[in-house]
Each structure stands twice: as C-alpha cells, then as structure tokens.
mmCIF file of C-alpha atoms and ligand atoms in Angstrom:
data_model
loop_
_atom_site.group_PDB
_atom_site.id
_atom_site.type_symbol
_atom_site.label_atom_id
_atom_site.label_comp_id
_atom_site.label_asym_id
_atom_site.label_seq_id
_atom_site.Cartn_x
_atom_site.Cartn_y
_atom_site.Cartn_z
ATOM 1 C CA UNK A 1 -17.001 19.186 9.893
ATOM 2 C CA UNK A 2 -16.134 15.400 10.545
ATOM 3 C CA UNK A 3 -16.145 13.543 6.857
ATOM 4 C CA UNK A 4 -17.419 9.827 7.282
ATOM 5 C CA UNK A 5 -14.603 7.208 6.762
ATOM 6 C CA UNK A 6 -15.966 6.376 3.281
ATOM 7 C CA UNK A 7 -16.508 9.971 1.926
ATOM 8 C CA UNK A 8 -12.531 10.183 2.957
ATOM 9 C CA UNK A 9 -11.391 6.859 1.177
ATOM 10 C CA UNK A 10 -13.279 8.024 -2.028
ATOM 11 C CA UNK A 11 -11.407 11.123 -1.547
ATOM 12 C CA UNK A 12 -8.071 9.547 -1.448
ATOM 13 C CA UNK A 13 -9.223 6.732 -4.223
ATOM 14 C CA UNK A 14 -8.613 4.374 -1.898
ATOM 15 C CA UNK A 15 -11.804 2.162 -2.742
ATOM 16 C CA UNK A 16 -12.590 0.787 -5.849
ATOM 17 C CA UNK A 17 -14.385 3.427 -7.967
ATOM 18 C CA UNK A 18 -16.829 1.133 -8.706
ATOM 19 C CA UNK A 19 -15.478 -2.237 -8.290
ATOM 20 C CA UNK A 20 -18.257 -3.773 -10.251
ATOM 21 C CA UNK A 21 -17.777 -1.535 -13.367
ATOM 22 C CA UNK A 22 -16.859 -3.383 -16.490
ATOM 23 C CA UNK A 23 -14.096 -1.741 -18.652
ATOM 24 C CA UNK A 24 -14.083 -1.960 -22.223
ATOM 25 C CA UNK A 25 -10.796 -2.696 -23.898
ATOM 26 C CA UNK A 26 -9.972 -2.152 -27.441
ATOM 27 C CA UNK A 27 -9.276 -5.437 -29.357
ATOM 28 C CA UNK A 28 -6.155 -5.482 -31.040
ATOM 29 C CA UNK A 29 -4.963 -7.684 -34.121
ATOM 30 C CA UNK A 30 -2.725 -10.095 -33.874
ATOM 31 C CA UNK A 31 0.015 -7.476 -35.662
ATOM 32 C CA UNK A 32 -0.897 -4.578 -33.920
ATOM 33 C CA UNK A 33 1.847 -2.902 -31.321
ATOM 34 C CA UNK A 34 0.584 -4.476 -27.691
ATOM 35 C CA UNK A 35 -1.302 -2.429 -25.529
ATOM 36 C CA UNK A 36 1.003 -2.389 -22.825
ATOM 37 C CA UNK A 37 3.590 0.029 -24.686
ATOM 38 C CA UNK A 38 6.219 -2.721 -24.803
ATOM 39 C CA UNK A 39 6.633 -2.103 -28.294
ATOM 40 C CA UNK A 40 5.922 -5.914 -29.472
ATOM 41 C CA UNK A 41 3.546 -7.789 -31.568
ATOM 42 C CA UNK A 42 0.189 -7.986 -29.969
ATOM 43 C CA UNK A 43 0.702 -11.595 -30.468
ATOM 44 C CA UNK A 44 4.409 -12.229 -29.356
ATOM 45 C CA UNK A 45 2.951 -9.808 -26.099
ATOM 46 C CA UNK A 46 -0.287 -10.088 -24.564
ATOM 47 C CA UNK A 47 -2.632 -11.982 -26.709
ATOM 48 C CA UNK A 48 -2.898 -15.294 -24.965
ATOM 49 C CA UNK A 49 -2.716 -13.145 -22.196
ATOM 50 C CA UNK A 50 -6.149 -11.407 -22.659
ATOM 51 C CA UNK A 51 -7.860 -14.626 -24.515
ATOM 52 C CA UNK A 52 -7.042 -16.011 -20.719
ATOM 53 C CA UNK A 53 -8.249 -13.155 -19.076
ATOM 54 C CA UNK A 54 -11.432 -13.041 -20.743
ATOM 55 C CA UNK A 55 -12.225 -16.445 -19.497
ATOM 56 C CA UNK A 56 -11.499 -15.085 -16.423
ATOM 57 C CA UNK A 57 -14.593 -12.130 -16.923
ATOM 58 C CA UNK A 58 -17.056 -14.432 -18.731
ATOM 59 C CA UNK A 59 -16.992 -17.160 -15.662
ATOM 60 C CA UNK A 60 -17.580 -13.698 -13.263
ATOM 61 C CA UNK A 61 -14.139 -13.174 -12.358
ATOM 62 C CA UNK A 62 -13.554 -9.204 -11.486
ATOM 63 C CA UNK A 63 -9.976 -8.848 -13.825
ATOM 64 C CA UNK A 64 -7.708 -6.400 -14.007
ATOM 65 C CA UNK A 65 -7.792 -3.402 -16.186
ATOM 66 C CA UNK A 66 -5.238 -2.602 -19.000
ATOM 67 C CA UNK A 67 -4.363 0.375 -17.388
ATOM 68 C CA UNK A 68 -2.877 -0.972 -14.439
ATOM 69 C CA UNK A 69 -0.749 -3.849 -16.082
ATOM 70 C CA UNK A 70 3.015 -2.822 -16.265
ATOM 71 C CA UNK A 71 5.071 -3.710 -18.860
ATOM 72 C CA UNK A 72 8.839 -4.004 -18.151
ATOM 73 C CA UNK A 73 10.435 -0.344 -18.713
ATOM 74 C CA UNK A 74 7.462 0.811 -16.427
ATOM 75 C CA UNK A 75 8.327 -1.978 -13.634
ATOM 76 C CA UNK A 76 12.228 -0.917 -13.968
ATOM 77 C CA UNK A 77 10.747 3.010 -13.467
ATOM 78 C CA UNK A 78 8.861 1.602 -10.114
ATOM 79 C CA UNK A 79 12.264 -0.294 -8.845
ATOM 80 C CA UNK A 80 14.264 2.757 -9.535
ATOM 81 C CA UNK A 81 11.725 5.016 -7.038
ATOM 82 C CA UNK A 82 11.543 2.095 -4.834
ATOM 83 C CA UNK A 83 15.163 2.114 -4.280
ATOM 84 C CA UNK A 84 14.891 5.827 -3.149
ATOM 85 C CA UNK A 85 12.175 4.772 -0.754
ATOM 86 C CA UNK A 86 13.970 2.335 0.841
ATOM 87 C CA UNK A 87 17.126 4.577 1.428
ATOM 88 C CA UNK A 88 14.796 6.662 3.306
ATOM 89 C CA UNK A 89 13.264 4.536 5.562
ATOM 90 C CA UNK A 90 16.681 2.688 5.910
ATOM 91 C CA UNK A 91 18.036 5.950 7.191
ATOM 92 C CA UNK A 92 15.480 6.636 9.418
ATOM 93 C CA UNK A 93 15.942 2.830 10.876
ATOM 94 C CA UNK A 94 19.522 4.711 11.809
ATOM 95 C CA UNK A 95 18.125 8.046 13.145
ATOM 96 C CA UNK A 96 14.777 7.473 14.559
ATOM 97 C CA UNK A 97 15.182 7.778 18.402
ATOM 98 C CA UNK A 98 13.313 9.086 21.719
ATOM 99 C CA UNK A 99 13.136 13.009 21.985
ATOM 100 C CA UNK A 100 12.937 13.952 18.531
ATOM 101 C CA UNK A 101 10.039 15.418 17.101
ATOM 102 C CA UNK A 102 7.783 14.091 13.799
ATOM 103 C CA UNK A 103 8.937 17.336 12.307
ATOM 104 C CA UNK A 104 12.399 16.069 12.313
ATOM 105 C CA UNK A 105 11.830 13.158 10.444
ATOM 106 C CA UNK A 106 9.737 14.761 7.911
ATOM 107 C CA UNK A 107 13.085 17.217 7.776
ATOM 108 C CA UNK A 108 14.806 14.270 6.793
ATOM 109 C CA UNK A 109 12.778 12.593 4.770
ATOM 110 C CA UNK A 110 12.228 16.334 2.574
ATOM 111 C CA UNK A 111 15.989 16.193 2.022
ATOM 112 C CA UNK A 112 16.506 12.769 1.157
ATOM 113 C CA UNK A 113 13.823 12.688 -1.494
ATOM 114 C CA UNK A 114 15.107 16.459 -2.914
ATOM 115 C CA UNK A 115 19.109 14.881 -2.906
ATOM 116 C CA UNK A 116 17.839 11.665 -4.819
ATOM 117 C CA UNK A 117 15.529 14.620 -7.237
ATOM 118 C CA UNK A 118 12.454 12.714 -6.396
ATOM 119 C CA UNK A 119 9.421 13.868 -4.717
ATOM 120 C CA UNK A 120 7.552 13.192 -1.830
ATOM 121 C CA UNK A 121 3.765 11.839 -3.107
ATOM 122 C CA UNK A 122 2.076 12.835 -0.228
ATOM 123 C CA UNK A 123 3.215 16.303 0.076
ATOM 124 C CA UNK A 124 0.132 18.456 -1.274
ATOM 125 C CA UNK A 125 -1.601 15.005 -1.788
ATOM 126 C CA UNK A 126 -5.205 15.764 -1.560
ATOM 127 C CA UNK A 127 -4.290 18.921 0.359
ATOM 128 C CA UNK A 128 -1.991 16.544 2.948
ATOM 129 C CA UNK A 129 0.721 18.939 4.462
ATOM 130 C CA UNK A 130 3.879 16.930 5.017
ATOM 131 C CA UNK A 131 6.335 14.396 3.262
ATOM 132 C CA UNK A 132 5.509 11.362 5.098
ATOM 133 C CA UNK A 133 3.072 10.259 7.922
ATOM 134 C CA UNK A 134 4.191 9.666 11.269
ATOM 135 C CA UNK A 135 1.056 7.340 13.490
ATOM 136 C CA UNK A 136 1.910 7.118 17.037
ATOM 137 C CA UNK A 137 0.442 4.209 19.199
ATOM 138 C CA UNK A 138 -3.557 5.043 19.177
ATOM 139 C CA UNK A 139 -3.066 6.349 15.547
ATOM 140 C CA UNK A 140 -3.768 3.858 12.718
ATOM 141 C CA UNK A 141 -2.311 5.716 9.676
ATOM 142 C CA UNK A 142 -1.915 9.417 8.216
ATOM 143 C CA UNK A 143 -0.452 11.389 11.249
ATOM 144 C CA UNK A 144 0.716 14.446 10.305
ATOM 145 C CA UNK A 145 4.191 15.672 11.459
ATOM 146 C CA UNK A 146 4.704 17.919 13.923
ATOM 147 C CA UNK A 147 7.047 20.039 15.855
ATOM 148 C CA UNK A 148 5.209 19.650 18.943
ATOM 149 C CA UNK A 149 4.781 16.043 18.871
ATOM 150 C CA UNK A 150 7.727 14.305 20.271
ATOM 151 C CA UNK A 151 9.410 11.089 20.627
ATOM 152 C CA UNK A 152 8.674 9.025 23.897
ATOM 153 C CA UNK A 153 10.136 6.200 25.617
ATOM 154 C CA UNK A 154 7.392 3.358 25.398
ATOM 155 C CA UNK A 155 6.024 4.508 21.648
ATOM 156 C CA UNK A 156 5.635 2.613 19.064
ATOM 157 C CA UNK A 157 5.675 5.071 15.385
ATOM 158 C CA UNK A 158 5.159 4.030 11.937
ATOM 159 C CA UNK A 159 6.666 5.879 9.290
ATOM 160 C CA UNK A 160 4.625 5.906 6.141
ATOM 161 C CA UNK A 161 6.851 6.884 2.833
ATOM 162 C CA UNK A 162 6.245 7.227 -0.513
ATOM 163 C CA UNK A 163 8.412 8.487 -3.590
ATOM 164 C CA UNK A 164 7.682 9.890 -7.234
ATOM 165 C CA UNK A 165 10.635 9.487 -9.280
ATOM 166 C CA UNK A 166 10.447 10.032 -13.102
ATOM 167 C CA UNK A 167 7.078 10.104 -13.111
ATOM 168 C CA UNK A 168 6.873 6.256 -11.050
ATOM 169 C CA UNK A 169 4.975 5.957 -7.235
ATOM 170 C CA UNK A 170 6.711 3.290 -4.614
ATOM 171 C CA UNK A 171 5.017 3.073 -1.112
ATOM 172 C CA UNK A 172 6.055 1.927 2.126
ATOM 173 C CA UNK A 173 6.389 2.082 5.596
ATOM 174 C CA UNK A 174 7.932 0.498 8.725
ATOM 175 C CA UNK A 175 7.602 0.369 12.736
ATOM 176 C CA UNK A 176 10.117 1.966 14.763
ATOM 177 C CA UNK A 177 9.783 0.979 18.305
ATOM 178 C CA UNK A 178 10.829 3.851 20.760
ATOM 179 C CA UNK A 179 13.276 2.901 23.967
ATOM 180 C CA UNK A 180 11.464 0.287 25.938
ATOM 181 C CA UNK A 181 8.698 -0.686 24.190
ATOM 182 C CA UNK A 182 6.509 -2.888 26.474
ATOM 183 C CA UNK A 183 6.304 -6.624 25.713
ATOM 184 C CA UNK A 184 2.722 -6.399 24.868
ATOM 185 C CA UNK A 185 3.059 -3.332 21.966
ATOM 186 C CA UNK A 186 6.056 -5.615 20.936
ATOM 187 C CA UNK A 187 4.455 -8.691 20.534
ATOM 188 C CA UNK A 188 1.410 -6.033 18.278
ATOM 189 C CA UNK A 189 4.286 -4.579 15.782
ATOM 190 C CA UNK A 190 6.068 -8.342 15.540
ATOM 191 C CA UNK A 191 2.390 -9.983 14.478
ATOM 192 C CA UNK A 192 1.731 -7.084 12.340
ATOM 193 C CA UNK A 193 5.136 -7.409 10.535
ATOM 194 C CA UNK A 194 4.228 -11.449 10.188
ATOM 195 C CA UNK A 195 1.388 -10.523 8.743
ATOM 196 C CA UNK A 196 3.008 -9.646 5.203
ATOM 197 C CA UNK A 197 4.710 -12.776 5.280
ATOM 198 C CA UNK A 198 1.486 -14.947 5.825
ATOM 199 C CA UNK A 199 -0.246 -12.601 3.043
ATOM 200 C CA UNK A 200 2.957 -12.723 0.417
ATOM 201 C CA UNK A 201 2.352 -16.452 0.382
ATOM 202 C CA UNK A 202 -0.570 -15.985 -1.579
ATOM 203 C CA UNK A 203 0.261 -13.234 -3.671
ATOM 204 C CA UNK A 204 0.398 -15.628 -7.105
ATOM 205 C CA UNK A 205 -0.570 -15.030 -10.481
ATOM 206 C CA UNK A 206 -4.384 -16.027 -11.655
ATOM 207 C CA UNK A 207 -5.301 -16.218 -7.882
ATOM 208 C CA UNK A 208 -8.026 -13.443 -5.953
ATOM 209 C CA UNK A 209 -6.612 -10.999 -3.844
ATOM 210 C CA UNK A 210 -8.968 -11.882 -1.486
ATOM 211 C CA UNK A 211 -7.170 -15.367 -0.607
ATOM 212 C CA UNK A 212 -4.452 -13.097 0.319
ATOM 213 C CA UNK A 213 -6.481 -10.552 2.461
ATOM 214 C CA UNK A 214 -8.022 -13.271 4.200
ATOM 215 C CA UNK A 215 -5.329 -14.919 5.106
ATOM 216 C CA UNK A 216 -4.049 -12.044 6.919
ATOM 217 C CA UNK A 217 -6.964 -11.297 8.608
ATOM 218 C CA UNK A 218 -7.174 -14.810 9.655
ATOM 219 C CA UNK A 219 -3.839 -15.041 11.266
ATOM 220 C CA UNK A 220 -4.345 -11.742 13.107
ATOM 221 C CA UNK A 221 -7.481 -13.283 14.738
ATOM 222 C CA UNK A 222 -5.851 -16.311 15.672
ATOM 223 C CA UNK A 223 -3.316 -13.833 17.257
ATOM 224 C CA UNK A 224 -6.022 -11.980 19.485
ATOM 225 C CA UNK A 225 -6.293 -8.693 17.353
ATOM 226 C CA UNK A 226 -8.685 -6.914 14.914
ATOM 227 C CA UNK A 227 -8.037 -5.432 11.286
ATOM 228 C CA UNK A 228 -9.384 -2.125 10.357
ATOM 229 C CA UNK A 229 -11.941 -2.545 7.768
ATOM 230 C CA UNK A 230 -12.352 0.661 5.933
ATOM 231 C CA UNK A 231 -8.502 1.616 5.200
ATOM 232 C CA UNK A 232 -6.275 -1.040 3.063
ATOM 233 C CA UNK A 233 -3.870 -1.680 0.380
ATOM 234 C CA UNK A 234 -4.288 0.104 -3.314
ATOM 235 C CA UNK A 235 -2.330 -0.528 -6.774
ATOM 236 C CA UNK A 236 0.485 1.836 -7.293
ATOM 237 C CA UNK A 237 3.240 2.338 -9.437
ATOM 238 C CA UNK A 238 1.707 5.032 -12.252
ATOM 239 C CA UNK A 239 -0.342 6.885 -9.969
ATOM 240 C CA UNK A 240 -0.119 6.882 -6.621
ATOM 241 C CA UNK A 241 -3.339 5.058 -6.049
ATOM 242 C CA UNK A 242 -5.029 2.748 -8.741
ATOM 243 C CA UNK A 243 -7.021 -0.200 -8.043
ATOM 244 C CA UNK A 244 -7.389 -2.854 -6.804
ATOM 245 C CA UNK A 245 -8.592 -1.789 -3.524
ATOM 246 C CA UNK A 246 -6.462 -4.078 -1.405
ATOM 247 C CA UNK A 247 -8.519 -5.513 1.619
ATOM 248 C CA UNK A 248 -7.292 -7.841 4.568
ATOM 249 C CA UNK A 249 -11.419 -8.134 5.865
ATOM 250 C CA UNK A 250 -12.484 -10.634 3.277
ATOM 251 C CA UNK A 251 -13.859 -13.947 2.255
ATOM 252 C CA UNK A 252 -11.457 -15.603 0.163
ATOM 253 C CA UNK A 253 -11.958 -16.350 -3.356
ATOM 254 C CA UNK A 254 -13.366 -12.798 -3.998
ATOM 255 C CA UNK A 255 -11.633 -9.496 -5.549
ATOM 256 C CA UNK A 256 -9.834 -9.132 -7.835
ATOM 257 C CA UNK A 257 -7.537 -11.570 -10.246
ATOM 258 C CA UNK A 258 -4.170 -11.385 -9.715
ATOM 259 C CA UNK A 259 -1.856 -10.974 -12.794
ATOM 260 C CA UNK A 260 1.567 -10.655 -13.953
ATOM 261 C CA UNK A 261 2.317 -6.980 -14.069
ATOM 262 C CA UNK A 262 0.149 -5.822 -11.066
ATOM 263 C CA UNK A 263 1.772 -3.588 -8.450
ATOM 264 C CA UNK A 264 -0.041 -3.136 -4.864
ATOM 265 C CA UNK A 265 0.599 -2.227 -1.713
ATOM 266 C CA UNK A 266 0.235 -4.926 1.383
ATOM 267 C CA UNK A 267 -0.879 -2.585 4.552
ATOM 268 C CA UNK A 268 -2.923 -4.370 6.971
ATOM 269 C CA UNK A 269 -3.776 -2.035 9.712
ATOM 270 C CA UNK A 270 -3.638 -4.185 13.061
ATOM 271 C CA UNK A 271 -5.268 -2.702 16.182
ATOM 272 C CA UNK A 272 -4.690 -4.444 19.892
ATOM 273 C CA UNK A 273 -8.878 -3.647 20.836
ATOM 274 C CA UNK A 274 -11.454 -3.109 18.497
ATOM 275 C CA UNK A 275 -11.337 -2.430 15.076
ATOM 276 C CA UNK A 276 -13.203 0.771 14.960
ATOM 277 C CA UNK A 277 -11.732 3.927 13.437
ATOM 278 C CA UNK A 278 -12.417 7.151 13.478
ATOM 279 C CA UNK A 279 -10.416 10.742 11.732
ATOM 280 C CA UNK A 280 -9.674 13.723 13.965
ATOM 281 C CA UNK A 281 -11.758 16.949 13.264
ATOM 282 C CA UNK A 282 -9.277 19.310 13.514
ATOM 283 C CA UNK A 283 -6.744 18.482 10.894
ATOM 284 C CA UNK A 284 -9.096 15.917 8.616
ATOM 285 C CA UNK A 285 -6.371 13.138 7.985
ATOM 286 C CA UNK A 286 -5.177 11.771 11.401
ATOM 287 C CA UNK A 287 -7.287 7.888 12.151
ATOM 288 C CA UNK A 288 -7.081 6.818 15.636
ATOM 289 C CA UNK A 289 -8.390 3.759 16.790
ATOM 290 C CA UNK A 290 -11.898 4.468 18.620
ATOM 291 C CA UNK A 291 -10.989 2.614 21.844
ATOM 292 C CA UNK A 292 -7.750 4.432 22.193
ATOM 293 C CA UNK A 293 -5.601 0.834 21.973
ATOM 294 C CA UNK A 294 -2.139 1.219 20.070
ATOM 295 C CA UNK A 295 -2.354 0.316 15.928
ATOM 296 C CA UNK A 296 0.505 -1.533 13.801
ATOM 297 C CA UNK A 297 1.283 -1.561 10.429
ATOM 298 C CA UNK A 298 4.062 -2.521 8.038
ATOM 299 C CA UNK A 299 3.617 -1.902 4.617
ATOM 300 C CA UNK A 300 5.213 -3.455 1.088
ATOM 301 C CA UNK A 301 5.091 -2.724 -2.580
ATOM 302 C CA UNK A 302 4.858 -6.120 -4.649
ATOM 303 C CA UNK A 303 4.633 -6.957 -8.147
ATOM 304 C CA UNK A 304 2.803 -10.048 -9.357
ATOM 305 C CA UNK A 305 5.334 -11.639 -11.747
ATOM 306 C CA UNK A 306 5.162 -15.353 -13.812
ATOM 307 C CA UNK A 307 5.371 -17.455 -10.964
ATOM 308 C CA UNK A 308 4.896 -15.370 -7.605
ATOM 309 C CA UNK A 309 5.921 -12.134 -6.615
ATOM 310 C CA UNK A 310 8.700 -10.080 -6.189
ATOM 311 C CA UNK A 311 8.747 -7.403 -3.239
ATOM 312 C CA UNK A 312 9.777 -4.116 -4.623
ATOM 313 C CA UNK A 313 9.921 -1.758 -1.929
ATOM 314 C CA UNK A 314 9.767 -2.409 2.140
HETATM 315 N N1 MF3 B 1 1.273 6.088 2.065
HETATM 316 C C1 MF3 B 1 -0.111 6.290 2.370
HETATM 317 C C2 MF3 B 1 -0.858 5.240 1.610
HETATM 318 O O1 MF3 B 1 -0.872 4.144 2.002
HETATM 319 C C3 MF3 B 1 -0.450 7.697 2.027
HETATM 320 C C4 MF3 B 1 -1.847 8.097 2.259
HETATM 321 S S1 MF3 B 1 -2.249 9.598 1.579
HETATM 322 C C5 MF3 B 1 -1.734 10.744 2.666
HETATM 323 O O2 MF3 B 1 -1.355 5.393 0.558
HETATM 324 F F1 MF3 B 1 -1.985 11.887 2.111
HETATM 325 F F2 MF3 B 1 -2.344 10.582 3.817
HETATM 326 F F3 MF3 B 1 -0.483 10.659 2.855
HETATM 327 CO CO1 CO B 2 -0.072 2.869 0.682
#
C-alpha cells in the first residue's frame, strides 16, 4: 500500500510536529544552573539570551525550543561524529567507481562506521534496511542498497551518510559522478552543489530560515530547475531528526529564528523537470522524481554560532 508523501515525512519526523505549537519553558532565576547543561549561572549563560528570544515570540516570531539549543560539550560531541562522517564519504570520494554495486558501498560504509565504534543512524531507522542511501539519477533521496544495482557509466549517485557516535547524530551526503557524466547531469550536480553556498550566506544568527530556503530555491529557478517541496533539511545533532523542518520552497522572512547553538542539515533536493515526487511501492523508502528526469543533492551539517555559521560536516 503506497503511503502519501506527508504520512511518510511525519513518519520520519521530517516536518515540524506542529510548527505552530508553542512550548512552554521553565523560567529560571538569575542563580539557577542554565538550562542548557553548561553548568553556569543562568545569568552568566542564557538569560539575555531568552529575554531576547522572547521578544522574538511576543512580535510572532516562531523561536527555537530549549531542547534543540546546544551548549558547547554537546557541539564538541556533534564535531567528533562529524569527523567520522566525513572520513566516510572522503573514502568513498576514493573508491566510488563504475561496476560496483550499492551493496558495496554500504559494505564499506558498515565497516568504517564499526572501525571508528560508531553507528550507522539509518540502519533500522524507521525499519530502513541499510547503512547509507545510495539515489541514482531519477531517484531524489533514500535508495536502498543493493547487490543488484550496479554502477554505470553516465550515472550520477548520491551517497547519503549519517553517524551516531557517543550518543551525537552528523548528516551528510555528496554526488559522485560515474565515468562520463553528460554535460547536462554535470551542469545539475554543479548547481545543486552551489546551492549550499548561496543558502550558507544566509545562515546568521536572529535571521528566519526561510531567507535561507528561499534563496536557494531562487537561484535554482534562475538556473532552469525545480526543488522538491515535500522532502528538506531537519535539526540534528541529539537525535537524528529535530526541528526545524528545513525548507528551500519558501517565502522569505518566515520559519523559524535562527540562533546560536542550532544544528541543521542544508539538503535541497534539485530535479532537472518537474518537481513532483513520488515513493516506490515495493520497498516504501525509495523517491523518484515523477517525470523520470535525474535529481541532485548535496547535503551539510551547520551550526549557527555568534556571528555566522560554521559547517560541521560535508
Ligand atoms: N540522511 C537522510 C536524511 O536526510 C536519512 C533519511 S532516513 C532513511 O535525514 F532512513 F531514509 F535513511
Ligand atoms: Co538529512
């Protein structure tokens, strides 16, 4: 039975519970051990912090939740997984070639993560089968492994990966174009890879997300290609998704304020046709674009720091 694209995002947590939900935070007194577990004064921590943030709510601004606000020993955690994530895609940059199978590099990635003690988040996520997704041309995202599904001349793969490691979630995935990739599926992955760059210019504290997600979608426009609507970015870091929902189809000034101590994921999907989407129903995970037309997408890990960002795993 074929699950609708939204009944599968709500599955995965990949939209907002209920992005208009408003979350009641303890106060604290200006003495009391901060919220955030750094072990400081509330008011050597985040006191002017929140005072800021609740101008923020009162003038209508969704803000973040406490729970998803990293203090420092929880960003260090994040690096340290990120740093195994990036080994593994950095190997695969190495390995990744025409006539191997998806299999294989799920092999690889397995091992990797086991040698470095870490584990792969999406193996047994939500009943997914594999540690890592492998999306051929047509497929957008989630493409499950196989032995039987091998490495042409002319593809164009992305290699989604994501590592727990003491207890902390990093995300992130690249394009590996296969032998000669024609110049038009080039020209896809290179605008999809610019993408980031265009977004990561507004990733800024006390901004919306939203200026960033537009941004992208903007540029891909201009560039003669669509963004898929109903998959996107997520906070990560303590789980493997938390909110925000990260979209690249909207106006700007909406969503949610960015703030110091945020962790997300930047994913645009970017399709060469039409936008449209839909999941295979025979395995329930694998998203192909509806017009058949190859997909791109990079993906980073960023954390919203003082004055910008700082990338923590590509
Ligand atoms: N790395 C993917 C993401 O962006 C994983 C999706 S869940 C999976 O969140 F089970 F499909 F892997
Ligand atoms: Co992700």
């Amino acid at each position: 039975m074929g699950k609708s694209v939204l009944e599968y995002n709500l599955m995965r947590r990949k939209v907002d519970r209920n992005p208009f939900q408003v979350e009641v935070e303890e106060k604290l007194g200006r003495n009391d051990d901060c919220w955030c577990g750094s072990g400081k004064k509330y008011k050597k921590c985040h006191c002017s912090f929140d005072d800021k943030l609740d101008d923020y709510r009162r003038s209508g601004v969704l803000v973040p939740p406490r729970r998803i606000i990293k203090n420092p020993d929880q960003m260090q955690g994040i690096r340290e997984s990120a740093r195994i994530n990036i080994a593994i895609l950095d190997y695969l940059d190495e390995h990744i070639v025409e006539g191997i199978s998806t299999q294989e590099i799920d092999n690889w990635v397995s091992s990797i993560t086991k040698k470095h003690n870490a584990v792969a988040a999406t193996l047994n996520y939500e009943g997914f089968p594999k540690s890592v997704c492998t999306s051929i041309n047509d497929v957008v995202c989630h493409g499950i492994p196989s032995r039987d599904e091998i490495l042409k001349d002319g593809d164009i793969v992305n290699v989604d990966v994501s590592t727990i490691y003491g207890g902390y979630f990093s995300d992130s995935s690249r394009m590996y174009c296969i032998g000669n990739v024609s110049a038009e599926k080039r020209r896809l992955v290179d605008i999809a890879k610019q993408s980031l760059e265009v977004g990561l210019q507004y990733v800024q504290p006390w901004r919306k997300i939203g200026d960033m997600g537009a941004a992208i979608h903007e540029f891909v426009m201009q560039n003669g290609y669509s963004v898929v609507r109903e998959i996107g970015g997520h906070g990560v870091g303590l789980e493997f998704h938390e909110d925000p929902w990260v979209s690249y189809v909207c106006p700007r000034d909406t969503g949610m304020l960015m703030v110091p101590g945020m962790v997300f994921t930047i994913e645009p999907m970017i399709n060469m046709g039409k936008e449209d989407i839909y999941i295979s129903e025979d395995d329930g995970w694998t998203v192909h674009t509806e017009d058949g037309l190859p997909s791109a997408q990079w993906e980073i890990q960023v954390l919203v720091t003082e004055d910008g960002y700082e990338i923590i795993s590509y």
